[in-house]
Short mmCIF file of C-alpha atoms and ligand atoms in Angstrom, two decimals:
data_model
loop_
_atom_site.label_atom_id
_atom_site.label_comp_id
_atom_site.label_asym_id
_atom_site.label_seq_id
_atom_site.Cartn_x
_atom_site.Cartn_y
_atom_site.Cartn_z
CA MET W 1 -45.51 -60.74 139.20
CA LYS W 2 -44.12 -64.28 139.45
CA ALA W 3 -42.03 -65.29 136.45
CA PHE W 4 -44.17 -68.22 135.27
CA GLU W 5 -47.36 -66.16 135.44
CA ALA W 6 -45.62 -63.43 133.44
CA THR W 7 -44.69 -65.91 130.68
CA ASN W 8 -48.18 -67.37 130.66
CA ARG W 9 -49.61 -63.91 130.24
CA TYR W 10 -47.64 -63.50 127.00
CA ILE W 11 -48.85 -66.93 125.85
CA ARG W 12 -52.51 -66.07 126.53
CA GLN W 13 -52.17 -62.72 124.76
CA ALA W 14 -50.84 -64.35 121.59
CA SER W 15 -53.24 -67.29 121.81
CA GLN W 16 -56.20 -64.92 121.97
CA ILE W 17 -55.07 -63.03 118.88
CA MET W 18 -54.62 -66.37 117.09
CA GLY W 19 -57.92 -67.77 118.33
CA LEU W 20 -56.23 -71.00 119.45
CA GLY W 21 -59.02 -71.95 121.83
CA SER W 22 -58.87 -73.06 125.42
CA ARG W 23 -58.14 -76.77 124.76
CA VAL W 24 -54.86 -76.19 122.95
CA GLU W 25 -54.02 -73.17 125.08
CA SER W 26 -54.22 -75.16 128.29
CA LEU W 27 -51.85 -77.78 126.83
CA LEU W 28 -49.34 -75.10 125.97
CA LEU W 29 -49.41 -73.46 129.39
CA SER W 30 -48.44 -76.37 131.64
CA PRO W 31 -45.09 -78.19 131.81
CA GLU W 32 -45.10 -81.88 130.89
CA ALA W 33 -42.93 -82.92 133.85
CA GLU W 34 -41.14 -81.37 136.81
CA HIS W 35 -38.17 -83.03 138.46
CA ASN W 36 -37.36 -81.61 141.84
CA VAL W 37 -34.42 -83.33 143.54
CA THR W 38 -32.22 -82.88 146.55
CA VAL W 39 -28.50 -82.66 145.85
CA PRO W 40 -26.53 -83.69 148.94
CA VAL W 41 -22.81 -82.92 148.70
CA GLU W 42 -19.88 -83.31 151.04
CA LEU W 43 -18.09 -79.96 151.26
CA ASP W 44 -14.28 -79.65 151.39
CA ASN W 45 -14.45 -79.07 155.17
CA GLY W 46 -16.28 -82.36 155.70
CA GLU W 47 -19.70 -80.82 156.31
CA LEU W 48 -22.76 -81.90 154.35
CA ALA W 49 -24.69 -79.38 152.25
CA VAL W 50 -28.05 -80.20 150.68
CA PHE W 51 -29.05 -78.15 147.64
CA THR W 52 -32.27 -78.30 145.65
CA GLY W 53 -32.05 -79.03 141.92
CA TYR W 54 -34.74 -78.71 139.25
CA ARG W 55 -35.24 -79.96 135.73
CA ILE W 56 -38.54 -78.80 134.34
CA GLN W 57 -39.61 -80.21 130.99
CA HIS W 58 -42.12 -77.92 129.45
CA ASN W 59 -43.02 -79.30 126.03
CA SER W 60 -41.78 -82.05 123.70
CA ALA W 61 -44.30 -81.75 120.83
CA ARG W 62 -41.61 -80.65 118.33
CA GLY W 63 -38.73 -82.84 119.54
CA PRO W 64 -36.43 -83.63 122.45
CA MET W 65 -36.53 -80.96 125.12
CA LYS W 66 -33.69 -78.46 125.23
CA GLY W 67 -32.49 -75.78 127.59
CA GLY W 68 -29.77 -74.63 129.91
CA LEU W 69 -28.86 -75.33 133.51
CA ARG W 70 -28.24 -72.40 135.86
CA TYR W 71 -26.53 -72.23 139.23
CA HIS W 72 -27.74 -69.28 141.26
CA PRO W 73 -29.07 -68.59 144.77
CA THR W 74 -32.31 -67.13 143.32
CA VAL W 75 -33.19 -70.32 141.38
CA ASP W 76 -36.59 -71.70 142.39
CA ALA W 77 -39.30 -73.84 140.79
CA ASP W 78 -41.31 -70.87 139.52
CA ASP W 79 -38.30 -69.31 137.87
CA VAL W 80 -37.19 -72.55 136.19
CA ARG W 81 -40.75 -73.24 135.03
CA ALA W 82 -40.89 -69.84 133.30
CA LEU W 83 -37.48 -70.34 131.71
CA ALA W 84 -38.47 -73.85 130.53
CA SER W 85 -41.55 -72.44 128.86
CA LEU W 86 -39.48 -69.72 127.15
CA MET W 87 -37.25 -72.46 125.69
CA THR W 88 -40.28 -74.11 124.06
CA TRP W 89 -41.12 -70.85 122.27
CA LYS W 90 -37.50 -70.01 121.49
CA THR W 91 -36.74 -73.31 119.74
CA ALA W 92 -40.02 -72.94 117.82
CA VAL W 93 -39.30 -69.32 116.79
CA VAL W 94 -35.99 -70.33 115.18
CA ASN W 95 -37.61 -73.57 113.96
CA ILE W 96 -35.08 -76.05 115.30
CA PRO W 97 -36.35 -79.57 116.09
CA TYR W 98 -36.68 -79.30 119.85
CA GLY W 99 -39.10 -78.68 122.66
CA GLY W 100 -38.20 -76.73 125.78
CA ALA W 101 -36.82 -77.45 129.26
CA LYS W 102 -34.70 -75.73 131.88
CA GLY W 103 -32.74 -76.75 134.94
CA GLY W 104 -31.25 -75.07 137.91
CA ILE W 105 -29.61 -75.64 141.24
CA SER W 106 -30.25 -73.21 144.03
CA CYS W 107 -26.67 -72.60 145.15
CA ASP W 108 -24.07 -69.85 145.06
CA PRO W 109 -21.18 -71.12 142.94
CA LYS W 110 -19.03 -68.21 144.18
CA ASN W 111 -18.89 -69.98 147.56
CA LEU W 112 -18.07 -73.41 146.12
CA SER W 113 -14.62 -74.78 145.28
CA GLN W 114 -14.05 -76.41 141.91
CA GLY W 115 -14.22 -79.84 143.55
CA GLU W 116 -17.49 -78.99 145.30
CA LEU W 117 -18.96 -77.71 142.04
CA GLU W 118 -18.01 -80.96 140.32
CA ARG W 119 -19.60 -83.06 143.08
CA VAL W 120 -22.80 -80.94 142.98
CA THR W 121 -23.00 -81.38 139.20
CA ARG W 122 -22.37 -85.13 139.22
CA LYS W 123 -24.86 -85.76 142.02
CA PHE W 124 -27.52 -83.71 140.24
CA ILE W 125 -27.00 -85.70 137.02
CA GLN W 126 -27.22 -89.00 138.93
CA ARG W 127 -30.56 -87.86 140.29
CA ILE W 128 -32.05 -86.82 136.93
CA SER W 129 -30.20 -89.22 134.61
CA GLU W 130 -33.32 -91.21 133.67
CA ALA W 131 -35.13 -88.03 132.66
CA ILE W 132 -32.49 -86.67 130.26
CA GLY W 133 -30.80 -88.13 127.17
CA PRO W 134 -29.80 -87.25 123.58
CA GLN W 135 -33.34 -87.97 122.31
CA ARG W 136 -35.14 -86.90 125.47
CA ASP W 137 -33.81 -83.74 127.08
CA ILE W 138 -30.46 -82.05 126.42
CA PRO W 139 -29.05 -79.56 128.97
CA ALA W 140 -26.63 -76.73 128.10
CA PRO W 141 -24.86 -73.81 129.78
CA ASP W 142 -26.76 -70.91 131.33
CA VAL W 143 -26.04 -68.46 134.17
CA ASN W 144 -22.88 -69.59 136.08
CA THR W 145 -22.40 -72.85 134.19
CA ASN W 146 -19.78 -73.37 131.47
CA ALA W 147 -18.03 -75.89 129.23
CA GLN W 148 -16.32 -77.56 132.21
CA VAL W 149 -19.68 -78.17 133.92
CA MET W 150 -21.00 -79.62 130.63
CA ALA W 151 -17.95 -81.96 130.46
CA TRP W 152 -18.81 -83.33 133.94
CA ILE W 153 -22.42 -83.81 132.83
CA MET W 154 -21.35 -85.71 129.72
CA ASP W 155 -18.97 -87.86 131.74
CA GLU W 156 -21.45 -88.66 134.52
CA TYR W 157 -24.27 -89.47 132.10
CA SER W 158 -21.92 -91.61 129.96
CA ARG W 159 -20.81 -93.60 133.03
CA LEU W 160 -24.43 -94.50 133.67
CA HIS W 161 -25.73 -94.97 130.12
CA GLY W 162 -22.71 -95.49 127.84
CA PHE W 163 -20.82 -92.91 125.78
CA ALA W 164 -23.28 -90.18 124.79
CA PRO W 165 -21.80 -86.79 123.84
CA GLY W 166 -25.20 -85.69 122.47
CA VAL W 167 -26.72 -85.65 125.97
CA VAL W 168 -25.45 -82.12 126.60
CA THR W 169 -24.27 -79.15 124.52
CA GLY W 170 -21.84 -76.33 125.19
CA LYS W 171 -19.08 -78.89 125.83
CA PRO W 172 -15.35 -78.08 125.48
CA LEU W 173 -14.02 -78.37 121.92
CA GLU W 174 -11.77 -81.25 123.02
CA LEU W 175 -14.82 -83.21 124.16
CA HIS W 176 -17.14 -83.04 121.14
CA GLY W 177 -18.09 -79.38 121.62
CA SER W 178 -18.75 -77.17 118.60
CA GLU W 179 -16.76 -74.33 117.13
CA GLY W 180 -18.62 -71.09 117.71
CA ARG W 181 -20.85 -72.32 120.57
CA GLU W 182 -19.33 -70.17 123.32
CA ALA W 183 -19.78 -66.93 121.38
CA ALA W 184 -23.09 -67.93 119.77
CA THR W 185 -25.63 -66.15 122.00
CA GLY W 186 -23.82 -62.80 121.90
CA ARG W 187 -23.14 -63.19 118.17
CA GLY W 188 -26.83 -63.89 117.53
CA VAL W 189 -27.86 -60.84 119.58
CA ILE W 190 -25.70 -58.68 117.32
CA TYR W 191 -26.96 -60.33 114.10
CA ILE W 192 -30.48 -59.41 115.21
CA THR W 193 -29.40 -55.88 116.16
CA GLU W 194 -27.81 -55.42 112.73
CA GLU W 195 -30.97 -56.60 110.96
CA TYR W 196 -33.09 -54.18 112.97
CA LEU W 197 -30.71 -51.32 112.20
CA LYS W 198 -30.71 -52.22 108.51
CA ASP W 199 -34.50 -51.86 108.52
CA THR W 200 -34.10 -48.35 109.88
CA GLY W 201 -31.38 -47.39 107.40
CA ARG W 202 -28.44 -47.66 109.80
CA THR W 203 -25.47 -49.91 110.62
CA LEU W 204 -23.66 -50.62 113.88
CA ALA W 205 -21.20 -47.85 113.00
CA ASP W 206 -24.03 -45.30 113.34
CA VAL W 207 -25.17 -46.20 116.85
CA SER W 208 -24.41 -46.08 120.56
CA VAL W 209 -24.95 -49.22 122.63
CA ALA W 210 -25.31 -49.98 126.36
CA VAL W 211 -24.86 -53.55 127.62
CA GLN W 212 -26.08 -54.61 131.05
CA GLY W 213 -24.21 -57.73 132.18
CA PHE W 214 -20.72 -58.89 131.27
CA GLY W 215 -20.96 -62.67 131.43
CA ASN W 216 -21.03 -64.95 128.40
CA VAL W 217 -23.81 -63.10 126.56
CA GLY W 218 -22.88 -59.50 127.45
CA SER W 219 -19.17 -59.83 126.80
CA PHE W 220 -19.59 -61.37 123.33
CA ALA W 221 -22.39 -58.93 122.46
CA ALA W 222 -20.15 -56.00 123.46
CA ARG W 223 -17.26 -57.47 121.49
CA PHE W 224 -19.19 -58.03 118.26
CA ALA W 225 -20.97 -54.66 118.51
CA HIS W 226 -17.58 -52.99 118.98
CA GLU W 227 -16.04 -54.93 116.08
CA GLY W 228 -18.96 -53.79 113.92
CA GLY W 229 -18.07 -50.17 114.71
CA ALA W 230 -20.65 -49.36 117.41
CA ARG W 231 -19.82 -46.98 120.23
CA ILE W 232 -20.32 -48.87 123.52
CA VAL W 233 -21.18 -46.11 125.98
CA ALA W 234 -22.12 -48.12 129.07
CA LEU W 235 -21.37 -51.54 130.48
CA SER W 236 -21.99 -53.30 133.77
CA ASP W 237 -21.23 -56.47 135.68
CA ALA W 238 -22.43 -57.61 139.11
CA SER W 239 -19.94 -55.22 140.80
CA GLY W 240 -21.17 -52.02 139.13
CA ALA W 241 -21.61 -50.04 135.94
CA ILE W 242 -19.40 -47.69 133.94
CA ARG W 243 -20.20 -45.05 131.33
CA CYS W 244 -18.28 -42.97 128.81
CA ALA W 245 -20.07 -40.87 126.20
CA LYS W 246 -17.10 -41.06 123.79
CA GLY W 247 -17.16 -44.87 123.92
CA LEU W 248 -15.50 -47.37 126.26
CA ASP W 249 -12.23 -49.15 125.49
CA ILE W 250 -13.77 -52.56 124.78
CA PRO W 251 -10.56 -54.60 124.11
CA THR W 252 -9.19 -53.59 127.53
CA LEU W 253 -12.52 -54.27 129.22
CA LEU W 254 -12.82 -57.70 127.59
CA ASN W 255 -9.62 -58.56 129.44
CA TYR W 256 -11.36 -57.55 132.67
CA GLY W 257 -14.10 -60.00 131.78
CA ARG W 258 -11.69 -62.79 130.92
CA THR W 259 -9.75 -62.37 134.18
CA ARG W 260 -12.94 -61.78 136.20
CA THR W 261 -11.67 -58.40 137.39
CA PRO W 262 -14.66 -56.39 138.71
CA LEU W 263 -15.63 -53.45 136.47
CA SER W 264 -16.01 -51.38 139.67
CA THR W 265 -12.18 -51.27 139.83
CA TYR W 266 -11.83 -49.88 136.27
CA GLN W 267 -10.39 -46.36 136.02
CA ALA W 268 -9.87 -44.42 132.80
CA GLU W 269 -10.17 -40.85 131.65
CA GLY W 270 -13.74 -39.77 130.94
CA VAL W 271 -15.22 -42.92 132.52
CA GLU W 272 -17.79 -42.44 135.28
CA HIS W 273 -19.06 -45.07 137.68
CA ILE W 274 -22.85 -45.24 137.73
CA SER W 275 -25.59 -47.43 139.22
CA GLN W 276 -27.23 -50.34 137.38
CA GLU W 277 -30.40 -48.28 137.09
CA GLU W 278 -28.49 -45.35 135.58
CA LEU W 279 -27.11 -47.75 132.98
CA LEU W 280 -30.60 -48.93 132.06
CA THR W 281 -31.81 -45.35 131.73
CA THR W 282 -28.81 -43.99 129.80
CA GLU W 283 -29.74 -42.28 126.53
CA VAL W 284 -28.64 -44.73 123.88
CA ASP W 285 -29.64 -46.12 120.46
CA VAL W 286 -29.49 -49.80 121.45
CA LEU W 287 -29.92 -51.17 124.97
CA ILE W 288 -28.96 -54.81 125.55
CA PRO W 289 -29.95 -56.35 128.91
CA ALA W 290 -27.72 -59.42 129.22
CA ALA W 291 -27.84 -60.39 132.89
CA LEU W 292 -30.66 -61.78 135.03
CA GLY W 293 -34.44 -61.56 134.55
CA GLY W 294 -36.81 -58.90 135.82
CA VAL W 295 -34.57 -55.83 135.46
CA PHE W 296 -37.20 -53.76 133.64
CA THR W 297 -39.97 -52.98 136.10
CA ALA W 298 -42.72 -50.53 135.12
CA GLU W 299 -40.89 -47.73 137.02
CA VAL W 300 -37.57 -48.33 135.28
CA ALA W 301 -39.35 -48.65 131.89
CA GLU W 302 -40.78 -45.13 132.31
CA GLU W 303 -37.20 -43.79 132.53
CA VAL W 304 -35.59 -45.81 129.73
CA ARG W 305 -34.24 -43.60 126.92
CA ALA W 306 -33.28 -46.23 124.36
CA GLY W 307 -34.17 -46.41 120.67
CA VAL W 308 -34.58 -50.18 120.83
CA ILE W 309 -34.15 -52.91 123.44
CA VAL W 310 -32.63 -56.21 122.33
CA GLU W 311 -33.11 -58.87 125.02
CA GLY W 312 -29.86 -60.81 125.45
CA ALA W 313 -31.03 -62.08 128.85
CA ASN W 314 -34.05 -64.33 129.40
CA ALA W 315 -37.14 -62.55 130.74
CA PRO W 316 -35.53 -59.17 131.56
CA THR W 317 -38.85 -57.32 131.03
CA GLU W 318 -41.80 -57.59 133.41
CA PRO W 319 -45.19 -57.59 131.63
CA GLU W 320 -46.08 -54.19 133.16
CA ALA W 321 -42.84 -52.79 131.76
CA ASP W 322 -43.66 -54.31 128.39
CA GLU W 323 -46.87 -52.28 128.38
CA VAL W 324 -44.95 -49.12 129.28
CA PHE W 325 -42.52 -49.72 126.41
CA ALA W 326 -45.43 -50.29 124.02
CA ARG W 327 -47.12 -47.06 125.13
CA ARG W 328 -43.86 -45.12 124.86
CA GLY W 329 -43.11 -46.59 121.41
CA ILE W 330 -39.85 -48.31 122.39
CA PRO W 331 -39.56 -51.58 120.42
CA VAL W 332 -38.41 -54.61 122.43
CA ILE W 333 -36.93 -57.48 120.43
CA PRO W 334 -37.78 -60.37 122.74
CA ASP W 335 -35.49 -62.99 124.29
CA ILE W 336 -37.13 -65.86 122.39
CA LEU W 337 -35.81 -64.33 119.15
CA ALA W 338 -32.88 -62.13 120.20
CA ASN W 339 -30.93 -64.63 122.31
CA ALA W 340 -31.80 -67.78 120.34
CA GLY W 341 -28.30 -67.93 118.83
CA GLY W 342 -27.07 -70.00 121.78
CA VAL W 343 -29.58 -72.78 121.46
CA THR W 344 -29.23 -72.67 117.67
CA VAL W 345 -25.52 -73.50 117.86
CA SER W 346 -26.37 -76.06 120.57
CA TYR W 347 -28.53 -77.68 117.89
CA PHE W 348 -25.53 -77.64 115.51
CA GLU W 349 -23.36 -79.23 118.21
CA TRP W 350 -25.92 -81.99 118.84
CA ALA W 351 -26.34 -82.56 115.09
CA GLN W 352 -22.55 -82.91 114.73
CA ASN W 353 -22.42 -85.28 117.74
CA ILE W 354 -25.08 -87.67 116.52
CA GLN W 355 -23.51 -87.80 113.03
CA CYS W 356 -19.91 -87.93 114.36
CA LEU W 357 -19.07 -84.92 112.18
CA ARG W 358 -17.14 -81.72 112.80
CA TRP W 359 -18.04 -78.40 111.17
CA THR W 360 -15.69 -75.45 110.76
CA GLU W 361 -16.30 -72.20 112.61
CA ASP W 362 -17.23 -70.46 109.34
CA GLU W 363 -19.80 -73.14 108.59
CA VAL W 364 -21.32 -72.78 112.07
CA ASN W 365 -21.44 -68.98 111.90
CA SER W 366 -22.91 -68.79 108.42
CA ARG W 367 -25.64 -71.31 109.30
CA LEU W 368 -26.30 -69.33 112.50
CA LYS W 369 -26.56 -66.10 110.56
CA HIS W 370 -28.98 -67.66 108.11
CA ILE W 371 -31.29 -68.92 110.89
CA MET W 372 -31.17 -65.69 112.89
CA THR W 373 -31.78 -63.39 109.92
CA SER W 374 -34.57 -65.48 108.42
CA SER W 375 -36.29 -65.83 111.83
CA TYR W 376 -35.95 -62.07 112.26
CA ALA W 377 -37.58 -61.46 108.87
CA THR W 378 -40.52 -63.75 109.71
CA ILE W 379 -41.19 -61.90 112.97
CA ARG W 380 -40.62 -58.44 111.45
CA ASN W 381 -43.14 -59.16 108.69
CA LEU W 382 -45.71 -60.18 111.29
CA VAL W 383 -45.04 -57.04 113.36
CA LYS W 384 -45.80 -55.00 110.24
CA SER W 385 -48.74 -56.99 108.87
CA ARG W 386 -50.60 -57.57 112.16
CA ASN W 387 -49.51 -54.36 113.89
CA VAL W 388 -48.46 -56.21 117.04
CA SER W 389 -45.39 -55.89 119.28
CA TRP W 390 -42.23 -57.86 118.51
CA ARG W 391 -42.87 -60.06 121.52
CA THR W 392 -46.44 -60.84 120.53
CA ALA W 393 -45.32 -61.60 116.97
CA ALA W 394 -42.64 -63.99 118.23
CA PHE W 395 -45.13 -65.75 120.51
CA ILE W 396 -47.59 -66.04 117.63
CA VAL W 397 -44.97 -67.79 115.49
CA GLY W 398 -43.76 -70.02 118.34
CA LEU W 399 -47.25 -70.94 119.55
CA GLY W 400 -48.42 -71.61 116.01
CA ARG W 401 -45.65 -74.13 115.37
CA VAL W 402 -46.03 -75.91 118.71
CA ALA W 403 -49.83 -75.96 118.49
CA LYS W 404 -49.69 -77.47 114.99
CA ALA W 405 -47.24 -80.17 116.08
CA THR W 406 -49.40 -80.94 119.12
CA VAL W 407 -52.58 -81.31 117.07
CA LEU W 408 -50.86 -83.39 114.37
CA ARG W 409 -49.41 -85.79 116.92
CA GLY W 410 -52.70 -86.08 118.78
CA ILE W 411 -53.37 -85.26 122.38
N1 LIG G 501 -29.20 -71.25 128.15
C1 LIG G 501 -29.35 -70.83 126.79
C2 LIG G 501 -30.72 -70.22 126.57
O1 LIG G 501 -31.37 -69.77 127.47
C3 LIG G 501 -28.99 -71.93 125.81
C4 LIG G 501 -29.82 -73.17 125.89
C5 LIG G 501 -29.30 -74.32 125.03
O2 LIG G 501 -28.33 -74.13 124.34
O3 LIG G 501 -29.91 -75.37 125.11
O4 LIG G 501 -31.18 -70.12 125.45
#
């Protein structure tokens, strides 16, 4: 199923339970604007490459639109549309004053030099600069984009419109970035995991964890789970997956991540190399998908042997797989709650920027914890009282807030 249709299916499911009605529902399904631009760039060898870039603005009823920018060969309009919609629900679930948007450039950054990457980024921002802005739409990091890319975005936008650090979040600390932003998504995933475990009478020290993906989200999730005493039994990156029933040596592996050494080259006693699918079907208490979307198909879902799935990635579960998990009684804490820590600290960064303030890391983390745990409690209570899945409960809360704002503002 195409990604946008999959997201819309979740929206319709929740809307039906809520009795929202077709007028409001149709407003919530379609993006407000779609910017589709060509990004011509001169490569280092003098040749011209033309990439396609997208910024899709899904909904602004609750505030300026917010969402990351990803660089990946699989990026297309459908994918970005789905991810933009998810941002609308995510910002509403954690009740921060934003709508939702997402951007992407269909390119393979592995084949681009640093200079080429900078030129791609600056050209893309030139092309969409009228559509974004600190009170309009605020990009952030996502797959294959980082603080350096955000610095170029801030610089290019500021050249065109005057100094505006609040136009983008996830910036370097030296350029009006926020303490705690880089680790925020992985940290939030583990706050949510801890809350779930608390509800079932356990702590991180009692459980085994598998993490699929070792980029920004996966590496910080593995680190914080490990620091909390969890046994990380399986881990993967794009090169392959590794498993060790006794628990992997996370400090050593974090160095692999930092130096971008492929996990497929890792050798240690008791560690076996397995496939990505074997990782997803490893028997484990907590399974954290933290890579790309669509990894749980219905077939894979039948084989999963996890106590709970906490979605660090966006849209890792296909709707058919969601049904399999529901039938098999495996709870799935959805992306729009589980990985909302990133955009929450993006909100803190933006709030600091527009007030010209600087918060300490402790202040950022304690505010993040408060938002994540209280959002978790709201969704958990709904799961219990309405007897719905975690995903449906999260969509009910998100849709409710956006629908109310839409009706109050007037169509
Ligand atoms: N890309 C992240 C996400 O999917 C963060 C977005 C943001 O900080 O605006 O939630």
